[in-house]
Amino acid sequence: MSSKQQSHQRVFVVTGANKGIGYEVVKKLSTNQPNDLILLGSRDQKRGEEALVQLGSPSNVKVLVLDTSSKKSIEQAKEELQNKYDGHLDVLINNAGIGINDPSLKALKDTFDTNFYGVKHMNDTMSPMLRDNGRIVNVSSGLGAMTMKECSQDLKTKFLNPDITDSQLEQLFAELFKAVEEEKDPATVGFNPVILPSSDDYFALYYGASKLGVNTLTRIEARDWEKKYSAKNVIISAVCPGFCATDLNGNAQGARSAELGADSILHAVYTENLENGQFWRDGSHLPFESK
């Protein structure tokens, strides 16, 4: 691929894309963007290559080995973008996510390492490469807004503070980590349980808190973009794909398809004049706190 071709070619990165919603996003992009480059993020090469074969090995899709829970892996992915693709990036879709039903500190840490810190480290690392009119889509969940609703009033006020910084946000979660480490009820630091009839308590709390973090981070990143980066007209969104049948929930019966979840994400990629720093599902605006 010549540098002349690259300069006219848009570059998309989709994390967690070897299966589920991320796979469906890549599948749609490979058809919608035949002249652009789609990088299919996968934690290991083999799974990525298997997904590529399943897609029919389209010429515009390449595997990018990327474990978003690892800063080292994110740095290596950045180097690959710089070395192979002239350090160009136009659309970043942070789709990788996990959920664990386990009250342990390790479960909380693992959930946040991928779902929250993984998104933050990806955006901090990749944002300097983003070009004008770029998009960042942080895949979130309605459970993030439900978790916000259940937070204590004091904690809710801190999350919703329009001037909150990323370090202040991380400190709020440090309190949750400390409570879990000391085997205290998370409610003692304002994280009240989210009761879902179809979900387990710790999955809902840890996963929901991580997605509350993603939603808040999205607001911060959109607000501060112009102070930190040179690219113009970059729009950063949080998107709920809806409750889709994926490995995350054991392909739950009655859930919507991963393909519909992908459509919800792509609304935030393709919609012109999208309001920056907001939360969306299927192209409709969602509140950061459930009603």
Coordinates of C-alpha atoms in Angstrom, one line a residue:
M1 CA 0.0 0.0 0.0
S2 CA 1.5 3.3 -1.1
S3 CA 1.6 6.4 1.2
K4 CA -0.5 8.2 -1.4
Q5 CA -3.2 5.5 -1.1
Q6 CA -3.0 5.7 2.7
S7 CA -3.5 9.4 2.8
H8 CA -6.9 9.0 1.1
Q9 CA -7.8 5.9 2.9
R10 CA -9.7 6.1 6.3
V11 CA -8.4 3.8 9.0
F12 CA -10.8 2.2 11.5
V13 CA -9.8 0.3 14.6
V14 CA -12.3 -2.0 16.4
T15 CA -11.3 -3.6 19.6
G16 CA -12.7 -7.0 20.8
A17 CA -13.7 -7.7 17.2
N18 CA -13.0 -11.4 16.7
K19 CA -16.5 -12.3 17.8
G20 CA -19.9 -10.8 19.0
I21 CA -20.8 -7.2 18.4
G22 CA -17.3 -6.2 17.4
Y23 CA -17.2 -8.8 14.7
E24 CA -20.5 -7.6 13.4
V25 CA -19.2 -4.0 13.4
V26 CA -16.2 -5.1 11.3
K27 CA -18.4 -7.1 9.0
K28 CA -20.6 -4.1 8.2
L29 CA -17.6 -1.7 7.9
S30 CA -15.9 -4.1 5.5
T31 CA -18.9 -3.8 3.2
N32 CA -19.7 -0.1 3.8
Q33 CA -16.1 1.1 3.5
P34 CA -14.6 -1.0 0.6
N35 CA -11.8 1.5 0.0
D36 CA -10.9 2.0 3.6
L37 CA -8.8 -0.1 6.1
I38 CA -10.6 -1.9 8.9
L39 CA -8.3 -3.2 11.7
L40 CA -9.9 -6.1 13.5
G41 CA -8.7 -6.0 17.1
S42 CA -8.2 -9.4 18.7
R43 CA -6.3 -10.5 21.8
D44 CA -4.4 -13.1 19.9
Q45 CA -3.5 -13.5 16.2
K46 CA -5.1 -17.0 15.8
R47 CA -8.6 -15.9 16.9
G48 CA -8.2 -12.8 14.8
E49 CA -7.2 -14.8 11.7
E50 CA -10.1 -17.2 12.3
A51 CA -12.5 -14.3 12.4
L52 CA -11.0 -12.9 9.2
V53 CA -11.6 -16.3 7.4
Q54 CA -15.2 -16.3 8.7
L55 CA -15.6 -12.9 7.2
G56 CA -14.5 -14.2 3.8
S57 CA -11.0 -12.7 4.1
P58 CA -12.0 -9.2 2.7
S59 CA -8.9 -7.4 1.4
N60 CA -9.7 -4.2 3.4
V61 CA -9.7 -6.0 6.8
K62 CA -6.5 -6.8 8.7
V63 CA -5.9 -8.3 12.1
L64 CA -4.5 -6.1 14.8
V65 CA -3.3 -8.0 17.9
L66 CA -4.6 -6.0 20.8
D67 CA -5.4 -6.8 24.4
T68 CA -6.9 -3.7 25.8
S69 CA -6.3 -4.8 29.4
S70 CA -2.6 -4.5 28.8
K71 CA -0.8 -1.1 28.4
K72 CA 2.1 -2.9 26.7
S73 CA -0.2 -4.5 24.1
I74 CA -1.9 -1.1 23.4
E75 CA 1.6 0.5 22.9
Q76 CA 2.5 -2.3 20.5
A77 CA -0.7 -1.7 18.5
K78 CA 0.2 2.0 18.3
E79 CA 3.6 1.1 17.0
E80 CA 2.0 -1.2 14.3
L81 CA -0.2 1.7 13.3
Q82 CA 2.7 4.0 13.0
N83 CA 5.0 1.5 11.2
K84 CA 2.5 0.0 8.8
Y85 CA -0.1 2.7 8.3
D86 CA 1.7 6.0 8.6
G87 CA 0.3 6.5 12.1
H88 CA -3.1 7.4 10.7
L89 CA -6.4 6.8 12.5
D90 CA -9.9 8.1 11.7
V91 CA -12.3 6.0 13.7
L92 CA -11.7 4.2 17.0
I93 CA -14.4 1.9 18.3
N94 CA -13.7 0.7 21.9
N95 CA -15.8 -2.4 21.9
A96 CA -13.8 -4.9 24.0
G97 CA -15.6 -5.7 27.3
I98 CA -15.9 -8.4 29.9
G99 CA -18.3 -9.2 32.8
I100 CA -17.6 -11.5 35.8
N101 CA -20.0 -12.5 38.5
D102 CA -17.6 -12.8 41.4
P103 CA -17.4 -10.6 44.5
S104 CA -13.6 -10.8 44.6
L105 CA -11.2 -7.9 44.2
K106 CA -9.6 -9.7 41.3
A107 CA -13.0 -9.8 39.5
L108 CA -13.4 -6.1 40.0
K109 CA -9.9 -5.4 38.8
D110 CA -10.2 -7.6 35.7
T111 CA -13.5 -6.0 34.8
F112 CA -12.1 -2.4 35.1
D113 CA -8.8 -3.3 33.4
T114 CA -10.7 -4.0 30.2
N115 CA -14.0 -2.1 30.4
F116 CA -12.7 1.2 31.9
Y117 CA -9.0 1.5 32.1
G118 CA -8.7 -0.3 28.7
V119 CA -10.8 2.4 27.1
K120 CA -8.9 5.2 28.9
H121 CA -5.5 3.8 27.9
M122 CA -6.6 3.2 24.3
N123 CA -7.9 6.8 24.0
D124 CA -4.9 8.3 25.7
T125 CA -2.5 6.3 23.4
M126 CA -4.4 6.5 20.1
S127 CA -5.9 10.0 20.2
P128 CA -2.7 11.8 19.0
M129 CA -3.0 9.8 15.7
L130 CA -6.6 10.8 15.1
R131 CA -7.2 12.9 12.1
D132 CA -9.7 15.8 11.5
N133 CA -13.3 14.8 11.6
G134 CA -12.5 11.6 13.5
R135 CA -14.8 9.6 15.7
I136 CA -14.2 7.8 19.0
V137 CA -17.0 5.4 20.1
N138 CA -16.8 4.1 23.6
V139 CA -19.1 1.1 23.8
S140 CA -21.1 1.3 27.0
S141 CA -24.3 -0.1 28.5
G142 CA -27.6 1.1 29.8
L143 CA -26.4 -0.6 33.0
G144 CA -24.0 2.4 33.5
A145 CA -26.9 4.8 33.7
M146 CA -28.8 2.4 36.0
T147 CA -25.7 2.3 38.3
M148 CA -25.6 6.1 38.3
K149 CA -29.3 6.1 39.4
E150 CA -28.6 3.8 42.4
C151 CA -25.5 5.7 43.6
S152 CA -25.7 7.7 46.8
Q153 CA -26.6 11.4 46.2
D154 CA -23.1 12.5 47.2
L155 CA -21.5 10.1 44.8
K156 CA -23.9 10.9 42.0
T157 CA -23.2 14.7 42.4
K158 CA -19.5 14.0 42.0
F159 CA -20.0 11.9 38.9
L160 CA -22.3 14.5 37.3
N161 CA -20.0 17.4 38.1
P162 CA -19.5 19.1 34.7
D163 CA -15.9 19.9 35.7
I164 CA -14.9 16.5 36.9
T165 CA -11.3 15.4 35.8
D166 CA -10.2 12.0 34.9
S167 CA -8.0 11.8 38.0
Q168 CA -11.0 12.7 40.2
L169 CA -13.0 10.0 38.3
E170 CA -10.3 7.4 39.0
Q171 CA -10.3 8.4 42.7
L172 CA -14.0 7.7 43.0
F173 CA -13.4 4.2 41.7
A174 CA -10.3 3.8 44.0
E175 CA -12.8 4.1 46.9
L176 CA -14.8 1.2 45.5
F177 CA -11.6 -0.9 45.1
K178 CA -10.6 -0.1 48.7
A179 CA -14.0 -1.1 50.0
V180 CA -13.9 -4.4 48.1
E181 CA -10.3 -5.1 49.2
E182 CA -11.4 -4.6 52.9
E183 CA -14.4 -6.8 52.3
K184 CA -16.8 -3.9 53.0
D185 CA -20.2 -3.5 51.4
P186 CA -19.7 -1.2 48.3
A187 CA -22.7 0.7 49.5
T188 CA -20.6 2.1 52.3
V189 CA -18.8 4.2 49.6
G190 CA -22.0 5.1 47.7
F191 CA -22.1 2.2 45.2
N192 CA -25.5 0.8 46.0
P193 CA -26.5 -2.5 44.3
V194 CA -28.3 -2.6 40.9
I195 CA -31.0 -5.3 41.2
L196 CA -31.7 -7.0 37.9
P197 CA -34.0 -10.0 37.7
S198 CA -31.9 -11.6 34.9
S199 CA -28.4 -10.8 36.2
D200 CA -26.2 -11.7 39.1
D201 CA -25.4 -9.1 41.8
Y202 CA -21.7 -8.7 41.3
F203 CA -21.9 -8.8 37.5
A204 CA -24.4 -5.9 37.7
L205 CA -22.4 -3.9 40.2
Y206 CA -18.9 -4.3 38.8
Y207 CA -19.9 -4.2 35.1
G208 CA -22.3 -1.4 35.7
A209 CA -19.8 0.7 37.6
S210 CA -17.2 0.2 34.8
K211 CA -19.7 1.4 32.3
L212 CA -20.7 4.4 34.5
G213 CA -16.9 5.1 34.3
V214 CA -17.0 4.9 30.5
N215 CA -19.9 7.3 30.2
T216 CA -18.3 9.8 32.5
L217 CA -14.9 9.4 30.7
T218 CA -16.7 10.1 27.4
R219 CA -18.0 13.5 28.8
I220 CA -14.5 14.4 30.0
E221 CA -12.7 13.4 26.8
A222 CA -15.2 15.4 24.6
R223 CA -14.9 18.4 26.8
D224 CA -11.1 18.5 27.0
W225 CA -10.3 17.4 23.4
E226 CA -9.3 20.8 22.0
K227 CA -7.0 21.5 24.9
K228 CA -5.0 18.3 24.4
Y229 CA -5.1 17.4 20.7
S230 CA -4.7 19.1 17.3
A231 CA -7.3 17.2 15.3
K232 CA -10.5 19.2 14.5
N233 CA -14.1 18.2 14.6
V234 CA -13.5 15.0 16.5
I235 CA -16.7 13.6 18.1
I236 CA -16.5 11.2 21.1
S237 CA -19.6 9.2 22.0
A238 CA -20.7 6.6 24.4
V239 CA -23.1 4.0 22.9
C240 CA -25.3 1.3 24.3
P241 CA -25.6 -1.5 21.8
G242 CA -28.6 -2.9 23.7
F243 CA -28.9 -6.2 25.4
C244 CA -27.5 -8.4 22.7
A245 CA -27.0 -12.2 22.7
T246 CA -23.2 -12.6 23.1
D247 CA -20.7 -14.7 25.0
L248 CA -20.8 -12.0 27.7
N249 CA -24.3 -13.2 28.8
G250 CA -24.2 -16.8 27.6
N251 CA -26.1 -15.8 24.4
A252 CA -29.2 -15.0 26.5
Q253 CA -32.5 -16.1 25.1
G254 CA -34.8 -13.2 24.0
A255 CA -31.9 -10.8 23.6
R256 CA -31.4 -8.8 20.4
S257 CA -28.9 -9.8 17.8
A258 CA -25.3 -8.7 17.8
E259 CA -26.0 -7.3 14.4
L260 CA -28.5 -4.8 15.8
G261 CA -26.0 -3.9 18.5
A262 CA -23.5 -3.1 15.7
D263 CA -26.0 -0.9 14.0
S264 CA -26.4 1.1 17.2
I265 CA -22.6 1.6 17.4
L266 CA -22.4 2.6 13.7
H267 CA -25.1 5.3 14.2
A268 CA -22.4 7.2 16.2
V269 CA -19.9 6.7 13.4
Y270 CA -22.0 7.8 10.5
T271 CA -24.4 10.4 11.9
E272 CA -23.4 13.9 10.8
N273 CA -23.4 16.8 13.3
L274 CA -23.7 14.5 16.2
E275 CA -23.7 16.2 19.6
N276 CA -20.3 15.6 21.2
G277 CA -19.8 13.8 24.5
Q278 CA -23.2 12.2 24.7
F279 CA -24.7 8.7 25.3
W280 CA -26.7 7.0 22.5
R281 CA -28.7 3.9 21.7
D282 CA -30.0 3.2 18.1
G283 CA -29.4 6.8 17.3
S284 CA -31.5 8.1 20.2
H285 CA -30.1 10.1 23.0
L286 CA -29.9 8.4 26.4
P287 CA -29.5 10.2 29.8
F288 CA -26.4 9.5 31.9
E289 CA -28.7 8.6 34.8
S290 CA -31.7 6.3 34.3
K291 CA -35.1 7.8 35.2

